PDB file of C-alpha atoms in Angstrom:
ATOM      1  CA  MET O   1     -43.185   1.558  -2.416  1.00 73.00           C
ATOM      2  CA  VAL O   2     -46.385   2.315  -0.585  1.00 79.00           C
ATOM      3  CA  PRO O   3     -46.873   5.964   0.012  1.00 84.00           C
ATOM      4  CA  ILE O   4     -46.536   7.204   3.538  1.00 85.00           C
ATOM      5  CA  SER O   5     -49.975   8.794   3.504  1.00 85.00           C
ATOM      6  CA  TYR O   6     -51.576   5.228   3.250  1.00 88.00           C
ATOM      7  CA  TYR O   7     -49.844   4.228   6.532  1.00 90.00           C
ATOM      8  CA  LEU O   8     -50.921   7.467   8.195  1.00 89.00           C
ATOM      9  CA  ILE O   9     -54.480   6.962   6.884  1.00 89.00           C
ATOM     10  CA  LEU O  10     -54.431   3.262   8.425  1.00 91.00           C
ATOM     11  CA  SER O  11     -52.994   4.739  11.635  1.00 91.00           C
ATOM     12  CA  GLY O  12     -55.770   7.257  11.820  1.00 90.00           C
ATOM     13  CA  ILE O  13     -58.341   4.793  11.204  1.00 90.00           C
ATOM     14  CA  LEU O  14     -57.011   2.514  14.094  1.00 92.00           C
ATOM     15  CA  PHE O  15     -56.748   5.550  16.428  1.00 91.00           C
ATOM     16  CA  ALA O  16     -60.257   6.643  15.629  1.00 90.00           C
ATOM     17  CA  CYS O  17     -61.617   3.003  16.251  1.00 90.00           C
ATOM     18  CA  GLY O  18     -59.781   3.156  19.667  1.00 91.00           C
ATOM     19  CA  VAL O  19     -61.377   6.418  20.569  1.00 89.00           C
ATOM     20  CA  THR O  20     -64.783   5.125  19.552  1.00 88.00           C
ATOM     21  CA  GLY O  21     -64.358   2.130  21.653  1.00 88.00           C
ATOM     22  CA  PHE O  22     -63.246   4.114  24.501  1.00 88.00           C
ATOM     23  CA  LEU O  23     -66.397   6.133  24.215  1.00 86.00           C
ATOM     24  CA  ILE O  24     -69.008   3.497  23.527  1.00 85.00           C
ATOM     25  CA  LYS O  25     -67.846   0.497  25.381  1.00 83.00           C
ATOM     26  CA  ARG O  26     -69.020  -0.030  28.978  1.00 83.00           C
ATOM     27  CA  ASN O  27     -66.935  -3.101  29.929  1.00 86.00           C
ATOM     28  CA  ILE O  28     -63.752  -1.876  31.631  1.00 88.00           C
ATOM     29  CA  ILE O  29     -61.724  -4.442  29.941  1.00 90.00           C
ATOM     30  CA  SER O  30     -62.857  -3.509  26.460  1.00 90.00           C
ATOM     31  CA  ILE O  31     -62.172   0.119  27.294  1.00 91.00           C
ATOM     32  CA  PHE O  32     -58.729  -0.822  28.229  1.00 91.00           C
ATOM     33  CA  MET O  33     -58.197  -2.680  24.999  1.00 92.00           C
ATOM     34  CA  SER O  34     -59.516   0.390  23.057  1.00 93.00           C
ATOM     35  CA  ILE O  35     -56.641   2.265  24.760  1.00 94.00           C
ATOM     36  CA  GLU O  36     -54.199  -0.477  23.521  1.00 93.00           C
ATOM     37  CA  LEU O  37     -55.577   0.069  19.926  1.00 93.00           C
ATOM     38  CA  MET O  38     -54.885   3.775  20.132  1.00 93.00           C
ATOM     39  CA  LEU O  39     -51.326   3.199  21.212  1.00 94.00           C
ATOM     40  CA  ASN O  40     -50.871   0.773  18.288  1.00 93.00           C
ATOM     41  CA  GLY O  41     -52.221   3.363  15.861  1.00 93.00           C
ATOM     42  CA  VAL O  42     -49.689   5.945  17.072  1.00 94.00           C
ATOM     43  CA  ASN O  43     -46.884   3.264  16.875  1.00 94.00           C
ATOM     44  CA  LEU O  44     -47.689   2.755  13.274  1.00 93.00           C
ATOM     45  CA  SER O  45     -47.315   6.474  12.603  1.00 92.00           C
ATOM     46  CA  PHE O  46     -44.036   6.522  14.435  1.00 93.00           C
ATOM     47  CA  VAL O  47     -42.611   3.738  12.364  1.00 92.00           C
ATOM     48  CA  ALA O  48     -43.982   5.183   9.065  1.00 91.00           C
ATOM     49  CA  PHE O  49     -42.251   8.575   9.656  1.00 90.00           C
ATOM     50  CA  ALA O  50     -38.976   6.675  10.757  1.00 89.00           C
ATOM     51  CA  ALA O  51     -39.090   5.026   7.427  1.00 87.00           C
ATOM     52  CA  GLN O  52     -39.806   8.232   5.616  1.00 85.00           C
ATOM     53  CA  TRP O  53     -37.113  10.441   7.127  1.00 85.00           C
ATOM     54  CA  HIS O  54     -34.575   7.496   7.550  1.00 84.00           C
ATOM     55  CA  ALA O  55     -34.350   8.398  11.304  1.00 83.00           C
ATOM     56  CA  LEU O  56     -34.355   5.337  13.443  1.00 85.00           C
ATOM     57  CA  SER O  57     -35.191   7.457  16.504  1.00 87.00           C
ATOM     58  CA  GLY O  58     -38.808   6.862  15.684  1.00 88.00           C
ATOM     59  CA  GLN O  59     -38.456   3.123  15.985  1.00 89.00           C
ATOM     60  CA  VAL O  60     -36.596   3.580  19.291  1.00 90.00           C
ATOM     61  CA  PHE O  61     -39.652   5.622  20.629  1.00 91.00           C
ATOM     62  CA  VAL O  62     -41.891   2.756  19.541  1.00 91.00           C
ATOM     63  CA  PHE O  63     -39.997   0.616  22.084  1.00 90.00           C
ATOM     64  CA  PHE O  64     -40.488   3.139  24.756  1.00 92.00           C
ATOM     65  CA  VAL O  65     -44.225   3.208  23.971  1.00 92.00           C
ATOM     66  CA  MET O  66     -44.319  -0.634  24.091  1.00 92.00           C
ATOM     67  CA  VAL O  67     -42.494  -0.576  27.585  1.00 91.00           C
ATOM     68  CA  VAL O  68     -44.988   1.923  28.920  1.00 92.00           C
ATOM     69  CA  ALA O  69     -47.894   0.005  27.511  1.00 92.00           C
ATOM     70  CA  ALA O  70     -46.715  -3.096  29.061  1.00 91.00           C
ATOM     71  CA  ALA O  71     -46.378  -1.456  32.376  1.00 92.00           C
ATOM     72  CA  GLU O  72     -49.715   0.239  32.010  1.00 92.00           C
ATOM     73  CA  ALA O  73     -51.272  -3.080  31.221  1.00 91.00           C
ATOM     74  CA  ALA O  74     -49.855  -4.769  34.353  1.00 91.00           C
ATOM     75  CA  VAL O  75     -50.972  -2.032  36.661  1.00 92.00           C
ATOM     76  CA  GLY O  76     -54.232  -1.448  34.939  1.00 92.00           C
ATOM     77  CA  LEU O  77     -55.196  -5.016  35.071  1.00 91.00           C
ATOM     78  CA  ALA O  78     -54.247  -5.273  38.678  1.00 91.00           C
ATOM     79  CA  ILE O  79     -56.536  -2.247  39.315  1.00 91.00           C
ATOM     80  CA  ILE O  80     -59.338  -4.005  37.254  1.00 90.00           C
ATOM     81  CA  ILE O  81     -58.965  -7.130  39.522  1.00 89.00           C
ATOM     82  CA  SER O  82     -59.037  -5.228  42.672  1.00 89.00           C
ATOM     83  CA  VAL O  83     -62.115  -3.264  41.546  1.00 88.00           C
ATOM     84  CA  TYR O  84     -63.862  -6.460  40.453  1.00 88.00           C
ATOM     85  CA  ARG O  85     -63.060  -7.894  43.941  1.00 87.00           C
ATOM     86  CA  THR O  86     -64.649  -5.032  45.782  1.00 86.00           C
ATOM     87  CA  ARG O  87     -67.496  -4.316  43.613  1.00 84.00           C
ATOM     88  CA  GLU O  88     -68.485  -7.519  41.821  1.00 82.00           C
ATOM     89  CA  THR O  89     -68.867  -5.692  38.543  1.00 81.00           C
ATOM     90  CA  LEU O  90     -66.863  -4.620  35.301  1.00 82.00           C
ATOM     91  CA  ASN O  91     -69.394  -2.073  34.229  1.00 82.00           C
ATOM     92  CA  VAL O  92     -67.881   1.356  34.410  1.00 82.00           C
ATOM     93  CA  ASP O  93     -71.370   2.983  34.977  1.00 80.00           C
ATOM     94  CA  GLN O  94     -71.635   1.205  38.279  1.00 81.00           C
ATOM     95  CA  VAL O  95     -68.097   2.081  39.437  1.00 81.00           C
ATOM     96  CA  ASP O  96     -68.783   5.805  40.265  1.00 80.00           C
ATOM     97  CA  LEU O  97     -67.768   6.019  43.778  1.00 82.00           C
ATOM     98  CA  LEU O  98     -64.298   6.420  45.090  1.00 80.00           C
ATOM     99  CA  LYS O  99     -65.113   4.997  48.551  1.00 77.00           C
ATOM    100  CA  LEU O 100     -67.555   2.133  49.260  1.00 73.00           C
TER     101      LEU O 100
ATOM    102  CA  MET N   1     -46.724  -3.836  -6.508  1.00 78.00           C
ATOM    103  CA  LEU N   2     -46.219  -6.657  -3.933  1.00 82.00           C
ATOM    104  CA  HIS N   3     -45.795  -4.142  -1.271  1.00 84.00           C
ATOM    105  CA  LEU N   4     -48.997  -2.542  -2.168  1.00 87.00           C
ATOM    106  CA  ILE N   5     -50.894  -5.798  -2.154  1.00 88.00           C
ATOM    107  CA  LEU N   6     -49.465  -6.887   1.216  1.00 88.00           C
ATOM    108  CA  PHE N   7     -50.183  -3.398   2.668  1.00 90.00           C
ATOM    109  CA  LEU N   8     -53.759  -3.499   1.413  1.00 91.00           C
ATOM    110  CA  VAL N   9     -54.486  -7.103   2.657  1.00 90.00           C
ATOM    111  CA  PHE N  10     -52.970  -6.657   6.105  1.00 91.00           C
ATOM    112  CA  GLY N  11     -54.339  -3.151   6.396  1.00 92.00           C
ATOM    113  CA  ALA N  12     -57.808  -4.558   5.677  1.00 92.00           C
ATOM    114  CA  VAL N  13     -57.253  -7.187   8.349  1.00 92.00           C
ATOM    115  CA  CYS N  14     -56.228  -4.381  10.721  1.00 92.00           C
ATOM    116  CA  VAL N  15     -59.321  -2.293  10.199  1.00 92.00           C
ATOM    117  CA  ALA N  16     -61.593  -5.414  10.283  1.00 92.00           C
ATOM    118  CA  GLY N  17     -60.073  -6.382  13.564  1.00 92.00           C
ATOM    119  CA  ALA N  18     -60.422  -2.831  14.922  1.00 92.00           C
ATOM    120  CA  VAL N  19     -64.215  -2.583  13.760  1.00 91.00           C
ATOM    121  CA  ASN N  20     -64.719  -6.138  15.266  1.00 91.00           C
ATOM    122  CA  LEU N  21     -63.439  -4.881  18.573  1.00 89.00           C
ATOM    123  CA  LEU N  22     -66.107  -2.299  18.529  1.00 87.00           C
ATOM    124  CA  ALA N  23     -68.874  -4.594  17.445  1.00 87.00           C
ATOM    125  CA  GLN N  24     -68.182  -7.559  19.812  1.00 84.00           C
ATOM    126  CA  ARG N  25     -69.991  -7.430  22.995  1.00 82.00           C
ATOM    127  CA  HIS N  26     -67.931 -10.213  24.760  1.00 85.00           C
ATOM    128  CA  PRO N  27     -64.412  -8.948  25.785  1.00 88.00           C
ATOM    129  CA  ILE N  28     -62.685 -12.260  24.855  1.00 89.00           C
ATOM    130  CA  ASN N  29     -63.880 -11.880  21.191  1.00 89.00           C
ATOM    131  CA  GLY N  30     -62.511  -8.134  21.374  1.00 90.00           C
ATOM    132  CA  ALA N  31     -59.166  -9.573  22.733  1.00 91.00           C
ATOM    133  CA  LEU N  32     -58.661 -12.067  20.002  1.00 91.00           C
ATOM    134  CA  SER N  33     -59.565  -9.440  17.285  1.00 92.00           C
ATOM    135  CA  LEU N  34     -57.004  -7.187  18.955  1.00 93.00           C
ATOM    136  CA  VAL N  35     -54.489  -9.955  18.544  1.00 93.00           C
ATOM    137  CA  ALA N  36     -55.363 -10.042  14.856  1.00 92.00           C
ATOM    138  CA  VAL N  37     -54.819  -6.279  14.671  1.00 93.00           C
ATOM    139  CA  MET N  38     -51.479  -6.478  16.340  1.00 93.00           C
ATOM    140  CA  GLY N  39     -50.328  -9.458  14.224  1.00 93.00           C
ATOM    141  CA  SER N  40     -51.077  -7.627  10.954  1.00 93.00           C
ATOM    142  CA  LEU N  41     -49.497  -4.461  12.229  1.00 93.00           C
ATOM    143  CA  ALA N  42     -46.225  -6.379  12.783  1.00 93.00           C
ATOM    144  CA  VAL N  43     -46.558  -7.214   9.004  1.00 92.00           C
ATOM    145  CA  GLU N  44     -46.997  -3.496   8.151  1.00 92.00           C
ATOM    146  CA  TYR N  45     -43.809  -2.781  10.295  1.00 92.00           C
ATOM    147  CA  LEU N  46     -41.945  -5.308   8.217  1.00 90.00           C
ATOM    148  CA  LEU N  47     -42.982  -3.662   5.016  1.00 89.00           C
ATOM    149  CA  LEU N  48     -41.676  -0.358   6.472  1.00 89.00           C
ATOM    150  CA  GLY N  49     -38.417  -2.199   7.118  1.00 86.00           C
ATOM    151  CA  ALA N  50     -38.583  -2.244  10.881  1.00 87.00           C
ATOM    152  CA  GLU N  51     -37.890  -5.872  11.351  1.00 87.00           C
ATOM    153  CA  PHE N  52     -36.897  -5.687  14.968  1.00 89.00           C
ATOM    154  CA  VAL N  53     -40.027  -3.649  15.888  1.00 90.00           C
ATOM    155  CA  ALA N  54     -41.989  -6.220  14.093  1.00 92.00           C
ATOM    156  CA  ALA N  55     -40.541  -9.045  16.129  1.00 91.00           C
ATOM    157  CA  VAL N  56     -41.002  -7.155  19.341  1.00 91.00           C
ATOM    158  CA  GLN N  57     -44.550  -6.334  18.408  1.00 92.00           C
ATOM    159  CA  VAL N  58     -45.315 -10.026  18.037  1.00 93.00           C
ATOM    160  CA  ILE N  59     -43.457 -11.055  21.208  1.00 92.00           C
ATOM    161  CA  VAL N  60     -44.472  -8.245  23.569  1.00 90.00           C
ATOM    162  CA  TYR N  61     -47.800  -7.091  22.320  1.00 88.00           C
ATOM    163  CA  ALA N  62     -49.453 -10.035  20.824  1.00 88.00           C
ATOM    164  CA  GLY N  63     -47.671 -12.407  23.082  1.00 88.00           C
ATOM    165  CA  ALA N  64     -47.277 -10.954  26.627  1.00 89.00           C
ATOM    166  CA  ILE N  65     -49.825  -8.121  26.832  1.00 91.00           C
ATOM    167  CA  MET N  66     -52.667  -9.878  25.094  1.00 91.00           C
ATOM    168  CA  VAL N  67     -52.075 -13.124  27.079  1.00 90.00           C
ATOM    169  CA  LEU N  68     -52.254 -10.929  30.165  1.00 89.00           C
ATOM    170  CA  PHE N  69     -55.558  -9.698  28.917  1.00 90.00           C
ATOM    171  CA  VAL N  70     -57.139 -12.933  28.065  1.00 90.00           C
ATOM    172  CA  PHE N  71     -55.811 -14.303  31.378  1.00 89.00           C
ATOM    173  CA  VAL N  72     -57.654 -11.528  33.339  1.00 88.00           C
ATOM    174  CA  ILE N  73     -60.719 -11.899  31.311  1.00 88.00           C
ATOM    175  CA  MET N  74     -60.949 -15.668  32.056  1.00 87.00           C
ATOM    176  CA  LEU N  75     -59.986 -15.014  35.717  1.00 85.00           C
ATOM    177  CA  LEU N  76     -62.889 -12.549  36.272  1.00 84.00           C
ATOM    178  CA  ASN N  77     -65.223 -14.626  34.026  1.00 76.00           C
ATOM    179  CA  ALA N  78     -66.291 -11.549  32.246  1.00 65.00           C
ATOM    180  CA  GLY N  79     -68.792 -12.997  29.993  1.00 64.00           C
ATOM    181  CA  VAL N  80     -71.708 -10.698  30.795  1.00 55.00           C
ATOM    182  CA  GLU N  81     -73.417 -10.256  27.449  1.00 50.00           C
ATOM    183  CA  GLU N  82     -73.245 -13.254  25.377  1.00 46.00           C
ATOM    184  CA  ARG N  83     -74.155 -13.587  21.768  1.00 46.00           C
ATOM    185  CA  THR N  84     -73.245 -16.459  19.487  1.00 49.00           C
ATOM    186  CA  LYS N  85     -73.272 -14.437  16.263  1.00 57.00           C
ATOM    187  CA  GLY N  86     -69.462 -14.217  16.424  1.00 57.00           C
ATOM    188  CA  SER N  87     -69.034 -17.858  15.287  1.00 58.00           C
ATOM    189  CA  ARG N  88     -71.038 -17.331  12.253  1.00 69.00           C
ATOM    190  CA  VAL N  89     -69.224 -14.164  11.365  1.00 71.00           C
ATOM    191  CA  ALA N  90     -65.872 -15.841  11.907  1.00 65.00           C
ATOM    192  CA  LEU N  91     -67.079 -18.665   9.416  1.00 70.00           C
ATOM    193  CA  LEU N  92     -68.185 -16.027   6.980  1.00 79.00           C
ATOM    194  CA  PHE N  93     -64.961 -14.113   6.857  1.00 78.00           C
ATOM    195  CA  GLY N  94     -62.456 -16.746   8.224  1.00 73.00           C
ATOM    196  CA  VAL N  95     -62.593 -19.165   5.386  1.00 77.00           C
ATOM    197  CA  PRO N  96     -62.299 -16.753   2.476  1.00 83.00           C
ATOM    198  CA  GLY N  97     -59.551 -14.919   4.416  1.00 81.00           C
ATOM    199  CA  MET N  98     -57.644 -18.034   5.038  1.00 78.00           C
ATOM    200  CA  LEU N  99     -57.987 -18.960   1.304  1.00 83.00           C
ATOM    201  CA  LEU N 100     -56.872 -15.535   0.326  1.00 86.00           C
ATOM    202  CA  GLY N 101     -53.860 -15.677   2.673  1.00 80.00           C
ATOM    203  CA  SER N 102     -52.723 -19.093   1.381  1.00 80.00           C
ATOM    204  CA  VAL N 103     -53.149 -17.989  -2.295  1.00 84.00           C
ATOM    205  CA  LEU N 104     -50.898 -14.993  -1.350  1.00 81.00           C
ATOM    206  CA  ILE N 105     -48.287 -17.093   0.349  1.00 77.00           C
ATOM    207  CA  GLY N 106     -48.252 -19.574  -2.574  1.00 79.00           C
ATOM    208  CA  TRP N 107     -47.960 -16.640  -4.962  1.00 80.00           C
ATOM    209  CA  VAL N 108     -44.849 -15.226  -3.170  1.00 74.00           C
ATOM    210  CA  LEU N 109     -43.288 -18.847  -2.693  1.00 70.00           C
ATOM    211  CA  LEU N 110     -43.672 -19.539  -6.362  1.00 74.00           C
ATOM    212  CA  GLY N 111     -41.469 -16.613  -7.111  1.00 69.00           C
ATOM    213  CA  HIS N 112     -43.800 -14.127  -8.617  1.00 62.00           C
ATOM    214  CA  GLY N 113     -43.141 -11.471  -5.841  1.00 54.00           C
ATOM    215  CA  ALA N 114     -40.171  -9.287  -5.282  1.00 57.00           C
ATOM    216  CA  GLU N 115     -36.740 -10.767  -4.423  1.00 61.00           C
ATOM    217  CA  THR N 116     -36.408 -11.950  -0.841  1.00 59.00           C
ATOM    218  CA  VAL N 117     -34.427  -9.781   1.705  1.00 61.00           C
ATOM    219  CA  PRO N 118     -32.008 -11.377   4.128  1.00 60.00           C
ATOM    220  CA  VAL N 119     -32.518 -10.739   7.822  1.00 56.00           C
ATOM    221  CA  GLY N 120     -30.463  -7.723   8.889  1.00 55.00           C
ATOM    222  CA  ALA N 121     -30.554  -5.973   5.485  1.00 64.00           C
ATOM    223  CA  LEU N 122     -33.470  -3.818   6.278  1.00 70.00           C
ATOM    224  CA  PRO N 123     -32.786  -0.366   7.827  1.00 72.00           C
ATOM    225  CA  GLY N 124     -34.410  -1.359  11.105  1.00 71.00           C
ATOM    226  CA  ALA N 125     -31.855  -4.086  11.836  1.00 78.00           C
ATOM    227  CA  PRO N 126     -31.378  -5.166  15.518  1.00 82.00           C
ATOM    228  CA  LYS N 127     -27.758  -4.017  15.582  1.00 84.00           C
ATOM    229  CA  VAL N 128     -28.627  -0.413  14.459  1.00 84.00           C
ATOM    230  CA  ILE N 129     -31.466  -0.348  17.014  1.00 85.00           C
ATOM    231  CA  ALA N 130     -29.292  -1.661  19.786  1.00 87.00           C
ATOM    232  CA  TRP N 131     -26.615   0.987  19.055  1.00 87.00           C
ATOM    233  CA  LEU N 132     -29.251   3.729  19.318  1.00 86.00           C
ATOM    234  CA  LEU N 133     -30.712   2.308  22.490  1.00 86.00           C
ATOM    235  CA  PHE N 134     -27.461   1.843  24.259  1.00 89.00           C
ATOM    236  CA  HIS N 135     -25.782   4.931  23.197  1.00 88.00           C
ATOM    237  CA  ASP N 136     -28.017   7.786  22.304  1.00 88.00           C
ATOM    238  CA  PHE N 137     -30.977   6.655  24.442  1.00 89.00           C
ATOM    239  CA  LEU N 138     -29.275   5.115  27.318  1.00 91.00           C
ATOM    240  CA  LEU N 139     -30.832   7.218  30.062  1.00 92.00           C
ATOM    241  CA  PRO N 140     -34.358   6.826  28.759  1.00 91.00           C
ATOM    242  CA  PHE N 141     -33.730   3.096  28.607  1.00 91.00           C
ATOM    243  CA  GLU N 142     -32.665   2.873  32.217  1.00 92.00           C
ATOM    244  CA  VAL N 143     -35.470   5.095  33.289  1.00 93.00           C
ATOM    245  CA  THR N 144     -37.922   2.714  31.693  1.00 92.00           C
ATOM    246  CA  SER N 145     -36.387  -0.160  33.387  1.00 92.00           C
ATOM    247  CA  ILE N 146     -37.221   1.550  36.692  1.00 94.00           C
ATOM    248  CA  LEU N 147     -40.613   2.151  35.481  1.00 93.00           C
ATOM    249  CA  VAL N 148     -41.061  -1.441  34.801  1.00 92.00           C
ATOM    250  CA  LEU N 149     -39.819  -2.385  38.089  1.00 94.00           C
ATOM    251  CA  ILE N 150     -42.245   0.111  39.900  1.00 93.00           C
ATOM    252  CA  ALA N 151     -45.098  -1.344  37.657  1.00 92.00           C
ATOM    253  CA  ILE N 152     -44.258  -4.887  38.704  1.00 91.00           C
ATOM    254  CA  MET N 153     -44.431  -3.975  42.396  1.00 92.00           C
ATOM    255  CA  GLY N 154     -47.557  -1.922  41.955  1.00 91.00           C
ATOM    256  CA  ALA N 155     -49.198  -4.808  40.257  1.00 90.00           C
ATOM    257  CA  VAL N 156     -48.257  -7.355  42.942  1.00 90.00           C
ATOM    258  CA  VAL N 157     -49.486  -4.881  45.649  1.00 90.00           C
ATOM    259  CA  LEU N 158     -52.699  -4.117  43.912  1.00 87.00           C
ATOM    260  CA  ALA N 159     -53.640  -7.522  42.823  1.00 83.00           C
ATOM    261  CA  SER N 160     -52.762  -9.274  46.181  1.00 83.00           C
ATOM    262  CA  HIS N 161     -55.654 -10.585  48.152  1.00 75.00           C
ATOM    263  CA  PRO N 162     -56.692  -8.230  50.791  1.00 67.00           C
ATOM    264  CA  ASP N 163     -58.130 -11.104  52.964  1.00 64.00           C
ATOM    265  CA  THR N 164     -54.861 -12.664  53.589  1.00 58.00           C
ATOM    266  CA  GLU N 165     -53.311  -9.447  55.057  1.00 54.00           C
ATOM    267  CA  GLN N 166     -56.391  -9.076  57.294  1.00 52.00           C
ATOM    268  CA  GLY N 167     -56.137 -12.524  58.374  1.00 49.00           C
ATOM    269  CA  LYS N 168     -52.487 -12.159  59.309  1.00 54.00           C
ATOM    270  CA  LYS N 169     -53.402  -9.061  61.470  1.00 54.00           C
ATOM    271  CA  GLU N 170     -56.278 -10.659  63.290  1.00 50.00           C
ATOM    272  CA  SER N 171     -54.388 -13.887  64.021  1.00 47.00           C
TER     273      SER N 171
END
């Protein structure tokens, strides 16, 4: 069997990549994908601990994370579309005003 | 031993996809590398015995959510910074990766790996998960269904074209 620490290391790497992308990316869609990467890293640690402790509640929580991620993706992409429609740009540095 | 090899191979794919997401300037390349990350994460879930989570990961994440992303990227024509190094990188890593994968699959199919496991024998079987979801976690489950309904309505309202509403009011 693979030790659980390996899974946690992989999960940490994915989460760190997500945080880095969130910080260095300037395209709003890339930032959004970095958030999805962070959610996936957390999901991996949930499943790893569920396998470690033989508690299936961890897997059930992964479902809830996925549902929230799907809802977040739908609303977030709708917001991105409406931002692009009003400002004609996807660069977050140029989206700095609440009201046009 | 086979578990460790599979973990290392697909973990490497995961990390490579995540780093590629950071390196690519074009969002569509990032989206496709994110699909690779999610697909290999599904294999990691299978290695942990969570077969239903793995299936849902492929269907919901790699299927629905990423298709939504690719759809929006193409709809907004978001190709601002274009570089064509990606194709060379794909050639450099894709061909050895495909060869490695096919060798691995052949090695498993030829019977050198562990014994196969029937569907439903792993601890994360759909039946057990369904029991938990519809008994212990029934209230959160229903609350998330309301959340999804609200999200659908919010997405429709946010993404609807404002000109059509104005045109209706003016006319």
